[in-house]
Amino acid sequence: MNEEIKTFTISIYTENNIGLLNRISAIFQRRHINIESLTTSQSEIDGVNRFVIVVNISESQAKKIVGQFQKQIEVIRAFYHTDEETIYTESCMFKIKSSLLFEEPQIQNIIKESNTRIVTVNKEFFVLEKSGRRNEIESLRRDLNVFGIMQFVRAGRIAVTKDEMKVTEMLLAFNNQ
């Protein structure tokens, strides 16, 4: 039986230990699963970090992977969620020649219509910042590509769940052990 492949956001709450990222990526590598994006940051609890990993897999694969993560000593808890169960965003930056900002009125329209923010402007280049869904970022990238992009970078997804997970209470209990 072929299961439907979906986009899942996997959240892993961990202690901050060296080498954990290698072990997490090895779990994906052993299963031949490509990581679409990975973001790590401090969580809402001091001393507890959170990995947010986006993958395109079946739900049974997501369950197995989350189970593997929870076997890691440094992992406090791991969860997986569909796009419908999360509120998420990505951010990016574009570096473009400054002359285009003044010579191409269409660029100013693109900036305004896409709710993009100008971060800095100097004689050689200007930098734009955009936060939103991946399709919004890709659309902006296509629009700006016509004029030439000097540099482009996109950050990984950040996400919170729509449902209350009471993760804070769980993490506080862990922290107080």
CSV table of C-alpha atoms in Angstrom, one decimal:
chain,number,residue,atom,x,y,z
A,1,MET,CA,0.0,0.0,0.0
A,2,ASN,CA,1.4,3.4,-1.0
A,3,GLU,CA,1.0,6.1,1.6
A,4,GLU,CA,0.5,9.7,0.6
A,5,ILE,CA,3.7,11.8,0.7
A,6,LYS,CA,3.1,15.0,2.6
A,7,THR,CA,5.1,17.9,4.0
A,8,PHE,CA,5.7,17.4,7.7
A,9,THR,CA,7.3,19.8,10.2
A,10,ILE,CA,9.2,17.8,12.8
A,11,SER,CA,10.0,19.6,16.1
A,12,ILE,CA,12.7,18.2,18.3
A,13,TYR,CA,13.3,19.6,21.8
A,14,THR,CA,16.8,18.8,23.0
A,15,GLU,CA,19.6,19.5,25.4
A,16,ASN,CA,22.3,21.6,23.7
A,17,ASN,CA,25.0,19.0,23.1
A,18,ILE,CA,27.8,18.7,20.6
A,19,GLY,CA,27.3,16.1,17.9
A,20,LEU,CA,23.5,15.9,18.1
A,21,LEU,CA,23.0,17.5,14.7
A,22,ASN,CA,25.1,14.7,13.2
A,23,ARG,CA,23.0,12.0,14.8
A,24,ILE,CA,19.8,13.7,13.8
A,25,SER,CA,20.9,14.0,10.1
A,26,ALA,CA,22.2,10.4,10.2
A,27,ILE,CA,18.6,9.2,11.0
A,28,PHE,CA,17.4,10.9,7.8
A,29,GLN,CA,20.4,9.7,5.8
A,30,ARG,CA,19.9,6.0,6.7
A,31,ARG,CA,16.3,6.3,5.5
A,32,HIS,CA,17.2,8.2,2.3
A,33,ILE,CA,15.1,11.2,3.3
A,34,ASN,CA,16.0,14.6,2.1
A,35,ILE,CA,15.7,17.5,4.6
A,36,GLU,CA,13.9,20.4,2.9
A,37,SER,CA,14.9,22.9,5.6
A,38,LEU,CA,16.4,22.8,9.1
A,39,THR,CA,16.3,25.5,11.7
A,40,THR,CA,17.6,25.4,15.2
A,41,SER,CA,17.2,27.8,18.0
A,42,GLN,CA,16.6,28.2,21.7
A,43,SER,CA,13.1,27.1,22.8
A,44,GLU,CA,10.8,28.9,25.2
A,45,ILE,CA,12.7,27.3,28.1
A,46,ASP,CA,16.3,28.3,28.9
A,47,GLY,CA,18.8,25.4,28.2
A,48,VAL,CA,16.4,23.6,25.8
A,49,ASN,CA,16.9,24.0,22.1
A,50,ARG,CA,14.4,23.2,19.3
A,51,PHE,CA,15.1,21.8,15.9
A,52,VAL,CA,12.4,22.5,13.2
A,53,ILE,CA,12.9,20.2,10.3
A,54,VAL,CA,10.8,20.1,7.1
A,55,VAL,CA,10.6,16.8,5.2
A,56,ASN,CA,8.3,15.3,2.5
A,57,ILE,CA,7.5,11.8,3.7
A,58,SER,CA,4.6,9.5,4.6
A,59,GLU,CA,3.0,9.7,8.0
A,60,SER,CA,4.3,6.2,8.9
A,61,GLN,CA,7.8,7.4,8.1
A,62,ALA,CA,7.2,10.5,10.3
A,63,LYS,CA,6.1,8.3,13.2
A,64,LYS,CA,9.2,6.1,12.9
A,65,ILE,CA,11.6,9.0,12.6
A,66,VAL,CA,10.1,10.7,15.7
A,67,GLY,CA,10.5,7.4,17.6
A,68,GLN,CA,14.1,7.3,16.6
A,69,PHE,CA,14.7,10.8,17.7
A,70,GLN,CA,13.2,10.1,21.1
A,71,LYS,CA,15.8,7.3,21.6
A,72,GLN,CA,18.6,9.8,21.5
A,73,ILE,CA,19.7,10.7,25.1
A,74,GLU,CA,19.8,14.4,24.5
A,75,VAL,CA,16.3,14.5,23.0
A,76,ILE,CA,13.6,15.5,25.4
A,77,ARG,CA,10.7,15.2,23.1
A,78,ALA,CA,9.9,15.1,19.4
A,79,PHE,CA,6.7,15.8,17.4
A,80,TYR,CA,5.5,15.8,13.8
A,81,HIS,CA,2.8,18.0,12.3
A,82,THR,CA,1.3,18.6,8.9
A,83,ASP,CA,1.2,22.1,7.3
A,84,GLU,CA,-2.5,22.3,8.3
A,85,GLU,CA,-1.6,21.9,12.0
A,86,THR,CA,1.0,24.6,12.1
A,87,ILE,CA,1.5,28.3,11.6
A,88,TYR,CA,4.8,28.7,9.8
A,89,THR,CA,6.9,31.2,7.9
A,90,GLU,CA,10.3,31.5,6.1
A,91,SER,CA,12.4,34.5,5.5
A,92,CYS,CA,14.9,35.5,2.9
A,93,MET,CA,17.2,38.3,1.7
A,94,PHE,CA,18.0,39.5,-1.8
A,95,LYS,CA,21.1,41.6,-2.7
A,96,ILE,CA,20.6,43.6,-5.9
A,97,LYS,CA,22.5,46.4,-7.8
A,98,SER,CA,21.6,49.8,-6.4
A,99,SER,CA,21.3,51.3,-9.9
A,100,LEU,CA,18.3,49.1,-10.6
A,101,LEU,CA,16.4,50.6,-7.7
A,102,PHE,CA,16.4,54.0,-9.4
A,103,GLU,CA,16.5,53.0,-13.1
A,104,GLU,CA,13.8,50.3,-13.0
A,105,PRO,CA,10.5,51.6,-11.6
A,106,GLN,CA,9.1,48.1,-11.9
A,107,ILE,CA,11.4,47.0,-9.0
A,108,GLN,CA,9.8,49.6,-6.8
A,109,ASN,CA,6.4,48.2,-7.7
A,110,ILE,CA,7.5,44.6,-6.9
A,111,ILE,CA,8.9,45.7,-3.5
A,112,LYS,CA,5.6,47.5,-2.6
A,113,GLU,CA,3.3,44.8,-3.9
A,114,SER,CA,5.2,41.9,-2.2
A,115,ASN,CA,5.4,43.7,1.2
A,116,THR,CA,9.2,43.4,1.0
A,117,ARG,CA,11.3,45.5,3.3
A,118,ILE,CA,14.5,47.4,2.2
A,119,VAL,CA,17.1,46.6,4.8
A,120,THR,CA,20.0,48.7,3.5
A,121,VAL,CA,20.9,50.8,0.5
A,122,ASN,CA,24.4,51.9,-0.6
A,123,LYS,CA,26.1,52.9,-3.9
A,124,GLU,CA,26.8,49.4,-5.0
A,125,PHE,CA,23.8,47.4,-3.8
A,126,PHE,CA,20.6,47.3,-1.8
A,127,VAL,CA,19.2,44.4,0.3
A,128,LEU,CA,15.6,43.3,0.5
A,129,GLU,CA,14.1,41.2,3.2
A,130,LYS,CA,10.9,39.1,2.9
A,131,SER,CA,9.1,36.9,5.3
A,132,GLY,CA,6.2,34.6,4.2
A,133,ARG,CA,5.3,31.3,2.7
A,134,ARG,CA,7.7,29.6,0.4
A,135,ASN,CA,5.5,30.2,-2.7
A,136,GLU,CA,5.5,33.9,-1.9
A,137,ILE,CA,9.3,33.9,-1.6
A,138,GLU,CA,9.7,31.9,-4.8
A,139,SER,CA,7.3,34.3,-6.7
A,140,LEU,CA,9.4,37.3,-5.5
A,141,ARG,CA,12.6,35.5,-6.6
A,142,ARG,CA,11.2,34.9,-10.1
A,143,ASP,CA,10.1,38.6,-10.4
A,144,LEU,CA,13.5,39.9,-9.2
A,145,ASN,CA,15.5,37.3,-11.2
A,146,VAL,CA,14.6,39.2,-14.4
A,147,PHE,CA,16.7,42.2,-13.2
A,148,GLY,CA,19.6,40.1,-11.8
A,149,ILE,CA,20.1,39.0,-8.2
A,150,MET,CA,23.6,39.4,-6.8
A,151,GLN,CA,22.9,37.1,-3.8
A,152,PHE,CA,20.0,35.2,-2.4
A,153,VAL,CA,19.5,33.4,0.9
A,154,ARG,CA,16.5,31.8,2.4
A,155,ALA,CA,16.2,30.7,6.1
A,156,GLY,CA,14.6,27.5,7.1
A,157,ARG,CA,11.0,27.3,8.3
A,158,ILE,CA,10.0,28.4,11.8
A,159,ALA,CA,6.7,27.1,13.1
A,160,VAL,CA,4.4,26.8,16.0
A,161,THR,CA,1.4,24.5,16.3
A,162,LYS,CA,-2.2,25.7,16.1
A,163,ASP,CA,-3.2,23.4,19.0
A,164,GLU,CA,-2.0,23.9,22.5
A,165,MET,CA,0.7,21.3,23.1
A,166,LYS,CA,1.6,22.3,26.7
A,167,VAL,CA,5.2,21.8,25.8
A,168,THR,CA,6.2,24.6,28.1
A,169,GLU,CA,4.9,22.7,31.2
A,170,MET,CA,6.6,19.5,30.0
A,171,LEU,CA,9.9,21.3,29.4
A,172,LEU,CA,9.7,23.1,32.7
A,173,ALA,CA,9.2,19.7,34.4
A,174,PHE,CA,12.3,18.4,32.6
A,175,ASN,CA,14.3,21.5,33.6
A,176,ASN,CA,13.4,21.1,37.2
A,177,GLN,CA,14.6,17.5,37.5
